[in-house]
Tab-separated table of C-alpha atoms (C1' of nucleotides) in Angstrom:
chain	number	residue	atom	x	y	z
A	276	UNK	CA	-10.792	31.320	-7.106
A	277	UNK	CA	-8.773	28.675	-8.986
A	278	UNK	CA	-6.383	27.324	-6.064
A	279	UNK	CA	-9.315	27.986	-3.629
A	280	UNK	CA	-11.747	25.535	-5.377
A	281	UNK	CA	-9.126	22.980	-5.563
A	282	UNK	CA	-8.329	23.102	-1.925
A	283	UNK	CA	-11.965	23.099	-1.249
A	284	UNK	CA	-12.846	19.960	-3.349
A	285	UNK	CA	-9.480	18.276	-1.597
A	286	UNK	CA	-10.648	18.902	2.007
A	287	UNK	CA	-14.662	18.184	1.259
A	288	UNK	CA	-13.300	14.908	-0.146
A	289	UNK	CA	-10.735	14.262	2.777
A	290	UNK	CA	-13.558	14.824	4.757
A	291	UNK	CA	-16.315	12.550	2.553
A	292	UNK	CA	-13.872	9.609	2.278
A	293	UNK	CA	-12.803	9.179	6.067
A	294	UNK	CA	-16.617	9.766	6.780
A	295	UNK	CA	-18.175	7.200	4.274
A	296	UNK	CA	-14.587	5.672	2.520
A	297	UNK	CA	-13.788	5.982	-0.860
A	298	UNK	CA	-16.327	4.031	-2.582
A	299	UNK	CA	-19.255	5.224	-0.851
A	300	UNK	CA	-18.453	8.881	-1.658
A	301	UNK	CA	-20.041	9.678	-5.130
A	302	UNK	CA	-18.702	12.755	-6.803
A	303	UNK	CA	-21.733	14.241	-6.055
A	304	UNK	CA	-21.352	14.189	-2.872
A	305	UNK	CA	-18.213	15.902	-3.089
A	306	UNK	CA	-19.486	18.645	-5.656
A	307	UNK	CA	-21.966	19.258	-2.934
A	308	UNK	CA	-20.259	19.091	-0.103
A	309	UNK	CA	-17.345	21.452	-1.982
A	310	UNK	CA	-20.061	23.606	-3.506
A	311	UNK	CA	-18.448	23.015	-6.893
A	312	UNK	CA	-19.786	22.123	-10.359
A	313	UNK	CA	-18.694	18.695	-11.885
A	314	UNK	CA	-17.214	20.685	-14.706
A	315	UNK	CA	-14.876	22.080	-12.185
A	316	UNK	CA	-13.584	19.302	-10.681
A	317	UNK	CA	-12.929	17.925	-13.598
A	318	UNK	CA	-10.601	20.943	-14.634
A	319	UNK	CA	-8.379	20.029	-12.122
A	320	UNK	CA	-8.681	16.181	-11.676
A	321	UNK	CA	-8.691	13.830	-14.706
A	322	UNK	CA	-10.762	11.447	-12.484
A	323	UNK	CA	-12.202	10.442	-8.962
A	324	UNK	CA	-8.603	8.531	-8.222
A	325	UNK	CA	-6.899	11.824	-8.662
A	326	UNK	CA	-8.921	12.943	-5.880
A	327	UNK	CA	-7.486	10.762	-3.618
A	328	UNK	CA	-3.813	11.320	-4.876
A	329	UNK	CA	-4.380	14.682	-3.634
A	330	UNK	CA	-6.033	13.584	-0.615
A	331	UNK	CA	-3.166	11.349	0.330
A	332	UNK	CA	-0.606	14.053	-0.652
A	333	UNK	CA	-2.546	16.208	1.419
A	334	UNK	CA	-2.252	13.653	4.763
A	335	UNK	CA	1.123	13.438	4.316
A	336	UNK	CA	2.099	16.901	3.545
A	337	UNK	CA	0.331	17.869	6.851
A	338	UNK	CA	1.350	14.910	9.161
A	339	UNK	CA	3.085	17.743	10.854
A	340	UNK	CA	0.750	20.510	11.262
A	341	UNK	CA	-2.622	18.308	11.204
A	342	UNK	CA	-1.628	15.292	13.862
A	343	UNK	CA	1.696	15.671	15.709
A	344	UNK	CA	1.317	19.217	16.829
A	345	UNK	CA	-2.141	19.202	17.961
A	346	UNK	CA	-1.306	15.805	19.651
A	347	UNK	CA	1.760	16.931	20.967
A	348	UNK	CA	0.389	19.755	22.515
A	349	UNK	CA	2.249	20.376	26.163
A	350	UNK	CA	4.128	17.385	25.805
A	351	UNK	CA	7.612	17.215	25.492
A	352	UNK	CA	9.032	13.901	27.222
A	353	UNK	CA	9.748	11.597	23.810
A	354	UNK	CA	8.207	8.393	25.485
A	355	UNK	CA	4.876	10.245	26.317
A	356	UNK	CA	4.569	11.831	23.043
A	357	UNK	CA	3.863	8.146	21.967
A	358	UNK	CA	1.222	7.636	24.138
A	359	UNK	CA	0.218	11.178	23.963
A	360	UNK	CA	-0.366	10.524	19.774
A	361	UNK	CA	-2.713	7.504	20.790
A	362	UNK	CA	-4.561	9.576	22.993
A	363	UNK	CA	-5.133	11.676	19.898
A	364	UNK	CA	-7.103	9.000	18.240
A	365	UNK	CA	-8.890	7.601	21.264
A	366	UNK	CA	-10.436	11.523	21.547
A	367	UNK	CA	-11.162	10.863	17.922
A	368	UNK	CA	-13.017	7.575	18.729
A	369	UNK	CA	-14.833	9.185	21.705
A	370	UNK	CA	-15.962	12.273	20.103
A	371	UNK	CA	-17.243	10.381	16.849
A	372	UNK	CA	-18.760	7.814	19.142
A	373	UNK	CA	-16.578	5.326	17.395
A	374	UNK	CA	-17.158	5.799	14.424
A	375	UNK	CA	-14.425	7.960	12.633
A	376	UNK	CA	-10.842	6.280	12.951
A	377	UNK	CA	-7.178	6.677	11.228
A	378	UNK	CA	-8.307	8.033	7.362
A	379	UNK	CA	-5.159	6.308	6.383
A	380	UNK	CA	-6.043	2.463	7.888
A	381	UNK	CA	-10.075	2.504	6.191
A	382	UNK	CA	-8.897	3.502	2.739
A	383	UNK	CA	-5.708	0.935	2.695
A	384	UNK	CA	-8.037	-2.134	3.581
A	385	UNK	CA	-11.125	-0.670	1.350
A	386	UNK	CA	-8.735	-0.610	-1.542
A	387	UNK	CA	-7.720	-4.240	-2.867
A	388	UNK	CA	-6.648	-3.537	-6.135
A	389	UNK	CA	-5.243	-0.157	-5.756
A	390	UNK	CA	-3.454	1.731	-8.626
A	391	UNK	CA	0.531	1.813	-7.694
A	392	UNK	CA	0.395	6.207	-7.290
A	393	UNK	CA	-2.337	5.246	-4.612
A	394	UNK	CA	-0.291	2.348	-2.719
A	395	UNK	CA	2.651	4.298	-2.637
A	396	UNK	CA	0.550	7.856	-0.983
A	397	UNK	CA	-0.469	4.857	1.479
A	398	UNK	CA	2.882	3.872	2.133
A	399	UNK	CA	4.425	7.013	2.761
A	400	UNK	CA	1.603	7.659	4.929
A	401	UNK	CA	2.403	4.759	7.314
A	402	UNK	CA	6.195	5.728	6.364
A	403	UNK	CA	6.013	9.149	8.265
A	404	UNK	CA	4.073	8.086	10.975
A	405	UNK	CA	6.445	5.053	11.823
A	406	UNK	CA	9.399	7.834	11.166
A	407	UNK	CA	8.186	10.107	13.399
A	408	UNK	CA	7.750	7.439	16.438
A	409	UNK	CA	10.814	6.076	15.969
A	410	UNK	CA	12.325	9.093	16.198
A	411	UNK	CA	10.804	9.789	19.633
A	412	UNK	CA	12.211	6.404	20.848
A	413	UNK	CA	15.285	6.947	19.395
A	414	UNK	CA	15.289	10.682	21.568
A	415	UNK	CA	14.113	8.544	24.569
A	416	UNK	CA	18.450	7.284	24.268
A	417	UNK	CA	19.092	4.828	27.069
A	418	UNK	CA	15.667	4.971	28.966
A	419	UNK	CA	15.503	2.271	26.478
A	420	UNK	CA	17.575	-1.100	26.155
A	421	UNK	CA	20.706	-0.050	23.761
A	422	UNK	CA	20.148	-3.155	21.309
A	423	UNK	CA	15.930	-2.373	21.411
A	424	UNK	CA	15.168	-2.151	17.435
A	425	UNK	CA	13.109	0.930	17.645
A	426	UNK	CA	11.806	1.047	14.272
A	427	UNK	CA	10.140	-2.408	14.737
A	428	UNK	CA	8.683	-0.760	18.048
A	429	UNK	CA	7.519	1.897	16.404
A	430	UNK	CA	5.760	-0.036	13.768
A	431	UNK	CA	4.158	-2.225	16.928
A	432	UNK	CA	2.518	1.455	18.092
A	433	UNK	CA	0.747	1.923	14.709
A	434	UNK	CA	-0.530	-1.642	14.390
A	435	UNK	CA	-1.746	-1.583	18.158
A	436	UNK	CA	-3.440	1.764	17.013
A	437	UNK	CA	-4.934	0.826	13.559
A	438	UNK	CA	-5.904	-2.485	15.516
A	439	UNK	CA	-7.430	-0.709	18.351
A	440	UNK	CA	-9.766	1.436	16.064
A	441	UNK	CA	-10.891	-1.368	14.089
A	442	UNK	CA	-11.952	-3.327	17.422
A	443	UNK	CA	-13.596	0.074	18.726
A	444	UNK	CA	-15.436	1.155	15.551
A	445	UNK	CA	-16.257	-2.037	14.953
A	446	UNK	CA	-18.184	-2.397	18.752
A	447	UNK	CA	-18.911	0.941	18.796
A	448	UNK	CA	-16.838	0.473	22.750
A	449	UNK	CA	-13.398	2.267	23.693
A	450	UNK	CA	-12.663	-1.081	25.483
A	451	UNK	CA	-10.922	-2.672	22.368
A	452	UNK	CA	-8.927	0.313	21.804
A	453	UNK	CA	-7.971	0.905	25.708
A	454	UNK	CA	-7.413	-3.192	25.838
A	455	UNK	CA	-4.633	-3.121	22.902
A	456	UNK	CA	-3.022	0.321	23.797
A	457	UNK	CA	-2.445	-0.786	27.523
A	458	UNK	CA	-0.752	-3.906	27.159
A	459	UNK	CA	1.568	-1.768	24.607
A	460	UNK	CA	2.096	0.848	27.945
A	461	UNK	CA	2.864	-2.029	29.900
A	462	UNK	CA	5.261	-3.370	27.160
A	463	UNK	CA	7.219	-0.487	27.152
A	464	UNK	CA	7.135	0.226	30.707
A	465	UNK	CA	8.664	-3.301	31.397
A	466	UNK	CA	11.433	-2.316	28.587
A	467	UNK	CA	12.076	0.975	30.557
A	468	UNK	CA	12.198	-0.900	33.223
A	469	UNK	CA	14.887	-3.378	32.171
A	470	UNK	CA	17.309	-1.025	31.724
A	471	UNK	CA	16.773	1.046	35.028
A	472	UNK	CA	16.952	-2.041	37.723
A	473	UNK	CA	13.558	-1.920	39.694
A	474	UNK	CA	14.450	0.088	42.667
A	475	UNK	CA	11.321	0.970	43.478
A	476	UNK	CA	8.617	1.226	40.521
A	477	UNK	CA	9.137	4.254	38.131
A	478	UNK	CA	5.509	4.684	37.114
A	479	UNK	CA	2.950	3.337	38.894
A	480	UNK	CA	1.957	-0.399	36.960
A	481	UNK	CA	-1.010	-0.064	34.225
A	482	UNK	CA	-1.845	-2.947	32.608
A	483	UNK	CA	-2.549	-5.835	35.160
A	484	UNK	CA	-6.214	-7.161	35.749
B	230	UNK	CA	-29.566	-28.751	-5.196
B	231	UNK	CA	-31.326	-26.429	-2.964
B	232	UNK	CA	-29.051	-25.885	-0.201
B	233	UNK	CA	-25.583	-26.668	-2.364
B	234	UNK	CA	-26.854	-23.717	-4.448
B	235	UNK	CA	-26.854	-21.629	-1.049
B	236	UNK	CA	-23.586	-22.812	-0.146
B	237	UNK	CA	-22.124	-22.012	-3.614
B	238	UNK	CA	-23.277	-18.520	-3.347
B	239	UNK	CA	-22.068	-18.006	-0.020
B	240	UNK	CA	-18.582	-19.825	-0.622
B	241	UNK	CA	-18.231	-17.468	-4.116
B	242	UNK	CA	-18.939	-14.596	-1.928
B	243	UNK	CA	-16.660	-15.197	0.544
B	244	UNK	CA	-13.624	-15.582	-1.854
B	245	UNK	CA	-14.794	-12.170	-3.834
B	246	UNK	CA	-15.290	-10.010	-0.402
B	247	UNK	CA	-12.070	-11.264	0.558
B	248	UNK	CA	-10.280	-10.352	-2.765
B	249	UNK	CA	-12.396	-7.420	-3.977
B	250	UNK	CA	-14.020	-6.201	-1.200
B	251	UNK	CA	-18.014	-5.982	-0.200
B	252	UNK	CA	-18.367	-2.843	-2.383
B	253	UNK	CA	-16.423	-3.769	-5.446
B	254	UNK	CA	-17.683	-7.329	-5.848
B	255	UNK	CA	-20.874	-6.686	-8.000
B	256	UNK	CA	-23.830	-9.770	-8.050
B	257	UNK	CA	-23.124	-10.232	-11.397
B	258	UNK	CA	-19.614	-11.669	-9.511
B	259	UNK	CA	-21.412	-13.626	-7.554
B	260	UNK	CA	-23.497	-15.356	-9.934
B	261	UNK	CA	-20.657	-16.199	-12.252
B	262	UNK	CA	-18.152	-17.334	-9.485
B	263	UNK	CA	-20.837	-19.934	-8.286
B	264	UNK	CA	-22.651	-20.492	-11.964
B	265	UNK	CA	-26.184	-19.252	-10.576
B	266	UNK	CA	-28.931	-17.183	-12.136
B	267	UNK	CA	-30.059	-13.867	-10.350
B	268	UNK	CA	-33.462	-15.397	-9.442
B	269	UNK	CA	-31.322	-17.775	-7.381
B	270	UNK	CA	-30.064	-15.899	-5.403
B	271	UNK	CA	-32.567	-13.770	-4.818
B	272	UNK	CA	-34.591	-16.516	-3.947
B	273	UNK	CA	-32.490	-17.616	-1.138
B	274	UNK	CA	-31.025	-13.696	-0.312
B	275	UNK	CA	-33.334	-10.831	-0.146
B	276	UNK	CA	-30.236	-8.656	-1.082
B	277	UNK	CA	-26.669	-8.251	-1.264
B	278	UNK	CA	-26.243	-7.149	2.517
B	279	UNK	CA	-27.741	-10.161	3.169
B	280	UNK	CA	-25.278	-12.275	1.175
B	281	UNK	CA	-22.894	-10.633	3.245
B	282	UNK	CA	-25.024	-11.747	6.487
B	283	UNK	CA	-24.513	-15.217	5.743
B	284	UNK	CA	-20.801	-14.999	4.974
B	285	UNK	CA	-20.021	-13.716	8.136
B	286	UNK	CA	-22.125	-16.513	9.875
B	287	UNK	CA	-19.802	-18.814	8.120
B	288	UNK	CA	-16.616	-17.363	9.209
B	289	UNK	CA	-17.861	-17.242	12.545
B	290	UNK	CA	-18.975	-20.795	13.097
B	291	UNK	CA	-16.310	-21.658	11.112
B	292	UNK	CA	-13.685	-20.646	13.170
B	293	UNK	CA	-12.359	-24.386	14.304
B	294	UNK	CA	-12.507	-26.113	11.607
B	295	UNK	CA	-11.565	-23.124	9.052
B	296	UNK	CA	-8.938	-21.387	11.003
B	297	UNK	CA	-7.841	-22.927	14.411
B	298	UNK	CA	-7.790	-26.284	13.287
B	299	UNK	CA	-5.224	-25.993	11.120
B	300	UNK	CA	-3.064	-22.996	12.007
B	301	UNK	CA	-2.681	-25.162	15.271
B	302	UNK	CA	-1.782	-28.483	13.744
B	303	UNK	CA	0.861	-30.137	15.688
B	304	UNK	CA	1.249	-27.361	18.343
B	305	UNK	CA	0.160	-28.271	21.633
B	306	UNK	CA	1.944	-25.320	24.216
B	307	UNK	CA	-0.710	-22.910	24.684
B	308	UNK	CA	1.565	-19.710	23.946
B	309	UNK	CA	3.321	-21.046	20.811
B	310	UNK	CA	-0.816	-21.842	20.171
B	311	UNK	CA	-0.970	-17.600	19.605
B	312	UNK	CA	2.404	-17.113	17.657
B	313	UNK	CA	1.037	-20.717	15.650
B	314	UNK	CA	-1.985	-18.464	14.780
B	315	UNK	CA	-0.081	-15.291	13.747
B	316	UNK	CA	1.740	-17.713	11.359
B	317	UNK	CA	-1.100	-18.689	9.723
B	318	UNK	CA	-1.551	-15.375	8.139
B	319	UNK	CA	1.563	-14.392	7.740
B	320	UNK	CA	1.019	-17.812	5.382
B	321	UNK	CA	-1.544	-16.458	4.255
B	322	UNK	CA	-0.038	-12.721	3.246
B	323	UNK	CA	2.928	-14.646	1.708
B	324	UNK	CA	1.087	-16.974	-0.919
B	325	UNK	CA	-1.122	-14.396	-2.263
B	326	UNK	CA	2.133	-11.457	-2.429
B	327	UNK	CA	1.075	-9.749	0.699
B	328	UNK	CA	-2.409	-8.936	-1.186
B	329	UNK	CA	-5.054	-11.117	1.068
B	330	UNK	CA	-4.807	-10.723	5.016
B	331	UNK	CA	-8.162	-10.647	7.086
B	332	UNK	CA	-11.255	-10.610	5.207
B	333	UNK	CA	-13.116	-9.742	8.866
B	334	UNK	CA	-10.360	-7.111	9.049
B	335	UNK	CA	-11.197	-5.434	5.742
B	336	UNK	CA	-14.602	-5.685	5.878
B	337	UNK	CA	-14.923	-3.547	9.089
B	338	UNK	CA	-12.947	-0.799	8.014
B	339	UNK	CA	-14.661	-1.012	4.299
B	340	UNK	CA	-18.315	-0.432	5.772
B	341	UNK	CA	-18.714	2.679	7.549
B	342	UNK	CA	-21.996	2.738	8.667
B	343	UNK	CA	-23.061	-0.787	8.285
B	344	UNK	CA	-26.341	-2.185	9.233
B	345	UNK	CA	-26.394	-3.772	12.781
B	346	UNK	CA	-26.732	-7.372	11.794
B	347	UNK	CA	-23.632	-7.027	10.080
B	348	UNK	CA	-21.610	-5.163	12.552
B	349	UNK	CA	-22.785	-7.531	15.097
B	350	UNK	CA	-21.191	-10.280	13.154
B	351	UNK	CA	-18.113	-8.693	12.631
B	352	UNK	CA	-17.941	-8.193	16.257
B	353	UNK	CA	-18.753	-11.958	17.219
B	354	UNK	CA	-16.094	-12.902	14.710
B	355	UNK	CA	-13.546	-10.580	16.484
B	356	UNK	CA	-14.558	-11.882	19.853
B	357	UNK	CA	-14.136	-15.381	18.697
B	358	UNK	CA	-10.669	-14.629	17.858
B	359	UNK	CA	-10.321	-13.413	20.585
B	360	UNK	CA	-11.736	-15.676	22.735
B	361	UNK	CA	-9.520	-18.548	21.418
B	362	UNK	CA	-6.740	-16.198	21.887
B	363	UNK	CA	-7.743	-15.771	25.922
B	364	UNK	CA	-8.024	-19.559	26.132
B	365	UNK	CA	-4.557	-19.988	25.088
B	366	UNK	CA	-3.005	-17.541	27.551
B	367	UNK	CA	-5.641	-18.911	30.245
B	368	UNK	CA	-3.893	-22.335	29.959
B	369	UNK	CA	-0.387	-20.707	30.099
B	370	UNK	CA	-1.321	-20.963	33.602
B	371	UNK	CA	1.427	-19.547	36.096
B	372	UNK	CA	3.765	-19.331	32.958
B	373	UNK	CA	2.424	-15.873	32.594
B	374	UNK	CA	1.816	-13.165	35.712
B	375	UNK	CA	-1.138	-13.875	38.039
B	376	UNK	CA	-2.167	-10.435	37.442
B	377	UNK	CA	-1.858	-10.416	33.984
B	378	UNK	CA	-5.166	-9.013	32.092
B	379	UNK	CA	-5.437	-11.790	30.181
B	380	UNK	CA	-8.048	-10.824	27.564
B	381	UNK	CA	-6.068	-7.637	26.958
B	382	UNK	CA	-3.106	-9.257	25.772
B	383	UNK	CA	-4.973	-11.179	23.337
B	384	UNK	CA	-6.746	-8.180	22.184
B	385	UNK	CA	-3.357	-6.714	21.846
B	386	UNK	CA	-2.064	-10.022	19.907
B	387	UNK	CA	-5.523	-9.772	17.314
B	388	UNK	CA	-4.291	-5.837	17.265
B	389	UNK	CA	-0.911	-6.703	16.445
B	390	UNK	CA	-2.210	-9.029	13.581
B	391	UNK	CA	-4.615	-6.491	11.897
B	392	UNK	CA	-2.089	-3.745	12.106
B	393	UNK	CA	0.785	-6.209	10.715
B	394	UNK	CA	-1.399	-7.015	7.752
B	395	UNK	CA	-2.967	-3.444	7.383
B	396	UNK	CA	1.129	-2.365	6.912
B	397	UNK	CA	2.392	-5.493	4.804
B	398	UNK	CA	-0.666	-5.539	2.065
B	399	UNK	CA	0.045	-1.773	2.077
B	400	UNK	CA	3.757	-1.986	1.225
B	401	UNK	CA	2.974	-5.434	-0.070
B	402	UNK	CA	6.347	-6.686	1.731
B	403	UNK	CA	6.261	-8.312	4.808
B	404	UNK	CA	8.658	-6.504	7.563
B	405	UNK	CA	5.642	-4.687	8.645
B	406	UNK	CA	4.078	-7.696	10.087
B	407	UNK	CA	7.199	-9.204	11.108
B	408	UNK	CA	8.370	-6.262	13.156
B	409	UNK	CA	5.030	-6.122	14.798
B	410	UNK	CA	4.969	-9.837	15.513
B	411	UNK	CA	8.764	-9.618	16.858
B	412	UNK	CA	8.106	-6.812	19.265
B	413	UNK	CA	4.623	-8.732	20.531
B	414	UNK	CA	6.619	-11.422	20.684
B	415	UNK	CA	9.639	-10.156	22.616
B	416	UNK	CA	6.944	-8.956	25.096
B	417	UNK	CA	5.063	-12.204	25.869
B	418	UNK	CA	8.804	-13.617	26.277
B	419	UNK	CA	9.552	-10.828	28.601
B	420	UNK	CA	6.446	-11.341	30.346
B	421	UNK	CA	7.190	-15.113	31.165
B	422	UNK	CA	10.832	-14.153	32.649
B	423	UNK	CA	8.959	-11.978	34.658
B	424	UNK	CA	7.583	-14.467	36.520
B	425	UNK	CA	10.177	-17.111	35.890
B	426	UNK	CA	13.373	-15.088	37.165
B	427	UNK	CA	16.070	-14.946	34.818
B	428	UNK	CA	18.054	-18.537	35.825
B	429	UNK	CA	19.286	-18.459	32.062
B	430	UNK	CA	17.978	-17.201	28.947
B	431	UNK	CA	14.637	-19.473	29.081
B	432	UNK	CA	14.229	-18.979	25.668
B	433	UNK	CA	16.258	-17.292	23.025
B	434	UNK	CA	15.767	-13.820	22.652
B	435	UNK	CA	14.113	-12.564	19.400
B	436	UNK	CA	13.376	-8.872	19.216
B	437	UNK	CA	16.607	-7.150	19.703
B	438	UNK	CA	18.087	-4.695	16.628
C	156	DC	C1'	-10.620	47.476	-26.555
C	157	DT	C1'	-9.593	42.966	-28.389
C	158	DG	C1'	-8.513	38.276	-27.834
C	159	DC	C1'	-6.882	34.554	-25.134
C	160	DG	C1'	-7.446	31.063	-22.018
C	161	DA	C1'	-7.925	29.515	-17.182
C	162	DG	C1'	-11.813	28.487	-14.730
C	163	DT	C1'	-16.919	27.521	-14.500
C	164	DT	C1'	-21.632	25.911	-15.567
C	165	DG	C1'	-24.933	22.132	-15.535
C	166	DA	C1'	-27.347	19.303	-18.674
C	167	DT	C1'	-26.247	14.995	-20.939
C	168	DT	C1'	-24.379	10.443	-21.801
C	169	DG	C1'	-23.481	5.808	-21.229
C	170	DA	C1'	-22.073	2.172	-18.364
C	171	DA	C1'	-22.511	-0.555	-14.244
C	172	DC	C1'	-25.330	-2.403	-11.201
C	173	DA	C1'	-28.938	-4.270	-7.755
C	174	DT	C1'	-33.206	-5.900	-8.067
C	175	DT	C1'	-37.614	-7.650	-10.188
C	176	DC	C1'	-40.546	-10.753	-12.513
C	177	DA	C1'	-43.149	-13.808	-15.332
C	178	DA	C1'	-42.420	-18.009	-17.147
C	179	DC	C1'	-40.364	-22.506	-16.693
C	180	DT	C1'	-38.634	-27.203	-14.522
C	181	DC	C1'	-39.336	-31.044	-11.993
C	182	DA	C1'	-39.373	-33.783	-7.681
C	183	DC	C1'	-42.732	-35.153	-4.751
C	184	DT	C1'	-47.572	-35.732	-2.653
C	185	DG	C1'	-52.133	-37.081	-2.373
D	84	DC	C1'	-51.373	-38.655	-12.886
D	85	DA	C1'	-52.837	-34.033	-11.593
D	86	DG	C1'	-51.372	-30.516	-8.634
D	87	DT	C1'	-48.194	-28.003	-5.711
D	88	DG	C1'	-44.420	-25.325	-4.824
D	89	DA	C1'	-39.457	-24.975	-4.050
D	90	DG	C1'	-36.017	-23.786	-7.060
D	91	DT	C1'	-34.412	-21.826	-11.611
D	92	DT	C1'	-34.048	-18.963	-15.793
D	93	DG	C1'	-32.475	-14.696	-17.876
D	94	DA	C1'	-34.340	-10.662	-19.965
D	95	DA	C1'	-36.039	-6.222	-18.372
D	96	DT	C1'	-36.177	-2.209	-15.204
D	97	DG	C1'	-34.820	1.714	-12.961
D	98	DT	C1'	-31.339	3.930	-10.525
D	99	DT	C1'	-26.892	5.582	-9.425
D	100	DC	C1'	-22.909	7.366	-10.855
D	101	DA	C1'	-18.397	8.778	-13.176
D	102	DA	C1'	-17.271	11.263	-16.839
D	103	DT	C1'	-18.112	14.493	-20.949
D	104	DC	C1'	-18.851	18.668	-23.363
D	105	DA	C1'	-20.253	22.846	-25.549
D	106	DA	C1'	-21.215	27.155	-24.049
D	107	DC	C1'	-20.229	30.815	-20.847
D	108	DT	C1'	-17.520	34.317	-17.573
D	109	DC	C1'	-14.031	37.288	-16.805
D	110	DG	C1'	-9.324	38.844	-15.587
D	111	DC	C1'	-5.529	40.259	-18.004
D	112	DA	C1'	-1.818	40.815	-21.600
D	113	DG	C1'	-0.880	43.120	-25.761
DNA sequence: CTGCGAGTTGATTGAACATTCAACTCACTG
DNA sequence: CAGTGAGTTGAATGTTCAATCAACTCGCAG
């Protein structure tokens, strides 16, 4: 029972705060929603921050198994796996009807004075999902120019994403989204493109009007 | 003393969203920040959300005169106009140690299920951005491809922005925005030798490891 | 079978907070 | 100068909420 109740106060709270953010989610809600007594959670967390220490730890621990697999699904090419990831959080956007984004992106710009365990669980959030882009352009080799800083590309790919979802969620529209992730296609089509000379076109052009 | 009592309250507010957030900036914040009584305010407000209403007016029609105006001072070329802008808040995440970015930006991802007054003003204040953004890289004229989606790009420039600031207040350094900026950068150079063809390097090249 | 303690229960506490309100000020009108 | 009402005052109200705590359960070690 003991690990159990943990793990379900953890996910009822990952759940709570990506639904309604951080503040909004009384620990009521999560005693409810966990089926737990306030006693309890207070065995195992000295306080509501705690809770989302271990719901960061959580994200990051399962970066892996909770996001890259699923969104990586069937796809192996490195370059696609980038677009395939964004695709991942469009289906998000569409099946919430906008409404439920990256976790990660609402709590970092909720939080304006957060404690340094908190900013750091943020960090290394955005760390590993930077590391593991980069690492796909990196395996992409010389389908990319040689002196391309990849890391700086990768970074580009979150902020188009976190951008993307705060336009859509904020319209309630895919258009914002689809808008900023295109342009990024088209961006890195041109760069494949500059390092294969145009003989004919590689992939058929995305992003013009 | 009527309406500069309204204007106090809504210029206090405006500072505390931006620093605290909605959420964590309490009335009693309010009132002290612009040395008001409760009764004020809720003679001109009904409630908070309302507060909030009237802030985001002001940022809207305050666009030009707040924003443009001066991140544009003494730059006339319509696509250093966009890079002008991005400056302006990486000013902006540099004076205050990569802690204040885009109040708009925060404020959408803070309120999850806000009240459709509100989200309609965050979404006029995005497409004002963006608008001005569009205008810029409508008056690049033929420096940019004829069958460039024009209003995409600058979605993909405000998307750039958010996610650069999301990542820097994060790590509270500012390569995150940088690398973004470089790579967006790199691409709207790329995208002008794409339609001027390579004579010599029109411009020197920025994004490269 | 005893005693320990990890885990649980849920009522209680106290603080923070948005909002209300009745009384007050005072510039202006008729 | 009496009357009106927009604007102001700040104490009071009621609610929400994080956190506390003393009492309880129960598996297990000795």
């Amino acid at each position: 029972m003991a690990a159990d109740t943990r793990d379900r106060i953890v996910f009822s709270a990952m759940t709570l705060f990506a639904t309604k953010g951080f503040a909004s989610t009384s620990i009521a809600d999560i005693l409810a929603a966990a089926n737990v007594n306030s006693g309890s959670l207070y065995h195992f967390f000295p306080g509501k921050q705690d809770v989302l220490v271990a719901v960061l730890e959580a994200y990051r621990d399962g970066i892996h198994p909770q996001l890259l697999d699923p969104a990586w699904k069937g796809v192996r090419d490195p370059i696609e796996r980038v677009f395939a990831l964004l695709r991942h959080y469009r289906r998000h956007l569409r099946t919430t009807e906008c409404t439920y984004g990256c976790p990660i992106g609402s709590i970092a710009l909720e939080l304006h004075e957060p404690d340094p365990a908190v900013r750091q669980l943020l960090s290394a959030n955005f760390k590993g999902w930077i590391d593991a882009i980069e690492q796909c352009l990196l395996d992409a080799g010389d389908r990319l120019p040689a002196d391309l800083d990849r890391r700086a590309l990768a970074t580009l790919a979150l902020s188009t994403m976190e951008g993307g979802v705060m336009l859509s969620r904020t319209d309630r529209t895919l258009t914002g989204f689809d808008d900023a992730v295109r342009m990024f296609r088209d961006y890195v089509s041109r760069l494949e493109e500059s390092v294969t000379p145009p003989r004919r076109a590689r992939r058929a052009r995305v992003a013009r009007a």
